[in-house]
Amino acid sequence: MPIRRQPDPAPNGPNFGIINTGHMTGPAQAAAFSQNVSQTNNITNEAVTEARESIEGLRRRLEELRGQYPEVDAALRDLDMINPRLDEPERDPGTLRYMLQNLVERCGGIPNLLTAAQLVQSTVLALLPGS
């Protein structure tokens, strides 16, 4: 007996295939049969607050180590460039990703700061649109 394949559902609107309840915190993947799909991330104030708190926590730790490691001043400059971009993270996400990677690499050379830098990276990346 041959196996009968079910056809893909027929698209019935511009965003067919995406269901968004308004609480998305990351990128969505459209179904293969979707057409003209668009997505709007609804970033919560809580997510922005988490990102700012992680930045401030790392800043405090870096300032305590100022003068002990050459990477500290560069990492603080990275934080100074990242923090104002939290207001519009979707404006230039590629640059922000690059800054975050630099921050993690710089903090990797400072004992006991890598985890704090990775926390900053993950909380800020959660604000960025998927690519």
Short mmCIF file of C-alpha atoms in Angstrom, two decimals:
data_model
loop_
_atom_site.label_atom_id
_atom_site.label_comp_id
_atom_site.label_asym_id
_atom_site.label_seq_id
_atom_site.Cartn_x
_atom_site.Cartn_y
_atom_site.Cartn_z
CA MET A 1 0.00 0.00 0.00
CA PRO A 2 1.59 3.33 -1.03
CA ILE A 3 2.11 6.01 1.62
CA ARG A 4 0.06 9.06 0.91
CA ARG A 5 1.89 12.33 1.67
CA GLN A 6 -0.09 15.16 3.19
CA PRO A 7 0.32 18.45 1.31
CA ASP A 8 1.79 21.47 3.07
CA PRO A 9 -0.91 23.81 4.36
CA ALA A 10 -1.82 26.57 1.93
CA PRO A 11 -0.75 30.03 3.10
CA ASN A 12 -3.72 32.21 3.95
CA GLY A 13 -2.10 35.48 4.94
CA PRO A 14 1.10 37.51 4.99
CA ASN A 15 2.36 36.00 8.27
CA PHE A 16 1.02 32.49 7.93
CA GLY A 17 3.25 30.12 9.85
CA ILE A 18 4.30 32.46 12.68
CA ILE A 19 2.40 32.53 15.95
CA ASN A 20 3.50 35.29 18.32
CA THR A 21 1.79 35.71 21.66
CA GLY A 22 3.65 38.97 22.31
CA HIS A 23 6.12 37.46 24.75
CA MET A 24 8.96 36.56 22.40
CA THR A 25 12.46 37.00 23.74
CA GLY A 26 14.38 35.66 20.76
CA PRO A 27 14.28 35.13 17.03
CA ALA A 28 11.50 33.22 15.29
CA GLN A 29 11.95 30.76 12.46
CA ALA A 30 9.29 30.88 9.79
CA ALA A 31 7.89 27.67 8.39
CA ALA A 32 9.29 26.68 5.00
CA PHE A 33 5.98 27.41 3.30
CA SER A 34 5.55 30.88 4.83
CA GLN A 35 5.48 33.94 2.63
CA ASN A 36 6.31 37.57 3.43
CA VAL A 37 7.02 36.78 7.07
CA SER A 38 7.97 39.60 9.38
CA GLN A 39 8.76 39.60 13.08
CA THR A 40 8.76 42.22 15.80
CA ASN A 41 10.59 41.43 19.01
CA ASN A 42 8.91 42.73 22.11
CA ILE A 43 11.83 43.41 24.43
CA THR A 44 10.67 43.64 28.01
CA ASN A 45 11.90 46.26 30.45
CA GLU A 46 12.99 43.37 32.64
CA ALA A 47 15.43 42.15 29.96
CA VAL A 48 16.95 45.62 29.57
CA THR A 49 17.21 45.95 33.35
CA GLU A 50 19.02 42.59 33.55
CA ALA A 51 21.48 43.71 30.90
CA ARG A 52 22.15 47.01 32.67
CA GLU A 53 22.61 45.24 36.03
CA SER A 54 25.09 42.77 34.55
CA ILE A 55 27.05 45.67 33.01
CA GLU A 56 27.12 47.56 36.31
CA GLY A 57 28.23 44.44 38.20
CA LEU A 58 31.12 43.91 35.80
CA ARG A 59 31.99 47.62 35.92
CA ARG A 60 32.28 47.52 39.73
CA ARG A 61 34.56 44.49 39.57
CA LEU A 62 36.71 46.06 36.87
CA GLU A 63 37.08 49.32 38.78
CA GLU A 64 38.31 47.37 41.83
CA LEU A 65 41.05 45.90 39.64
CA ARG A 66 42.07 49.15 37.93
CA GLY A 67 45.85 49.46 37.70
CA GLN A 68 46.43 45.74 38.31
CA TYR A 69 45.81 44.48 34.76
CA PRO A 70 46.35 46.32 31.47
CA GLU A 71 43.07 44.98 30.02
CA VAL A 72 40.91 46.65 32.68
CA ASP A 73 40.86 50.13 31.12
CA ALA A 74 40.04 48.73 27.67
CA ALA A 75 37.23 46.60 29.12
CA LEU A 76 35.79 49.65 30.90
CA ARG A 77 35.86 51.56 27.59
CA ASP A 78 34.01 48.63 25.98
CA LEU A 79 31.32 48.86 28.66
CA ASP A 80 31.06 52.63 28.10
CA MET A 81 30.33 51.98 24.42
CA ILE A 82 27.92 49.08 25.02
CA ASN A 83 25.73 50.63 27.72
CA PRO A 84 24.19 53.50 25.70
CA ARG A 85 23.34 51.10 22.86
CA LEU A 86 20.91 49.21 25.11
CA ASP A 87 18.30 51.87 24.35
CA GLU A 88 18.27 50.84 20.66
CA PRO A 89 19.92 47.41 20.41
CA GLU A 90 18.40 46.72 17.00
CA ARG A 91 20.06 49.79 15.43
CA ASP A 92 23.46 48.20 14.79
CA PRO A 93 23.42 44.66 16.19
CA GLY A 94 26.56 43.56 14.32
CA THR A 95 28.70 46.23 15.96
CA LEU A 96 27.22 45.45 19.36
CA ARG A 97 27.99 41.74 18.92
CA TYR A 98 31.58 42.65 17.99
CA MET A 99 31.93 44.87 21.09
CA LEU A 100 30.59 42.10 23.31
CA GLN A 101 33.05 39.60 21.86
CA ASN A 102 35.93 42.03 22.47
CA LEU A 103 34.75 42.53 26.04
CA VAL A 104 34.69 38.78 26.71
CA GLU A 105 38.16 38.35 25.19
CA ARG A 106 39.61 41.20 27.26
CA CYS A 107 38.05 39.93 30.49
CA GLY A 108 39.26 36.41 29.74
CA GLY A 109 42.78 37.65 30.53
CA ILE A 110 41.73 38.94 33.96
CA PRO A 111 41.35 36.29 36.69
CA ASN A 112 37.78 35.62 37.86
CA LEU A 113 36.07 37.99 35.40
CA LEU A 114 35.29 35.76 32.44
CA THR A 115 31.96 34.57 33.86
CA ALA A 116 30.83 38.13 34.62
CA ALA A 117 31.76 39.20 31.07
CA GLN A 118 29.87 36.23 29.62
CA LEU A 119 26.83 37.22 31.68
CA VAL A 120 26.97 40.70 30.15
CA GLN A 121 27.31 39.12 26.72
CA SER A 122 24.32 36.80 27.15
CA THR A 123 22.01 39.42 28.68
CA VAL A 124 22.79 41.96 25.96
CA LEU A 125 22.59 39.39 23.14
CA ALA A 126 19.09 38.51 24.37
CA LEU A 127 18.05 42.05 23.37
CA LEU A 128 19.32 41.79 19.79
CA PRO A 129 17.26 40.73 16.82
CA GLY A 130 18.16 37.34 15.36
CA SER A 131 20.32 37.22 12.28
#
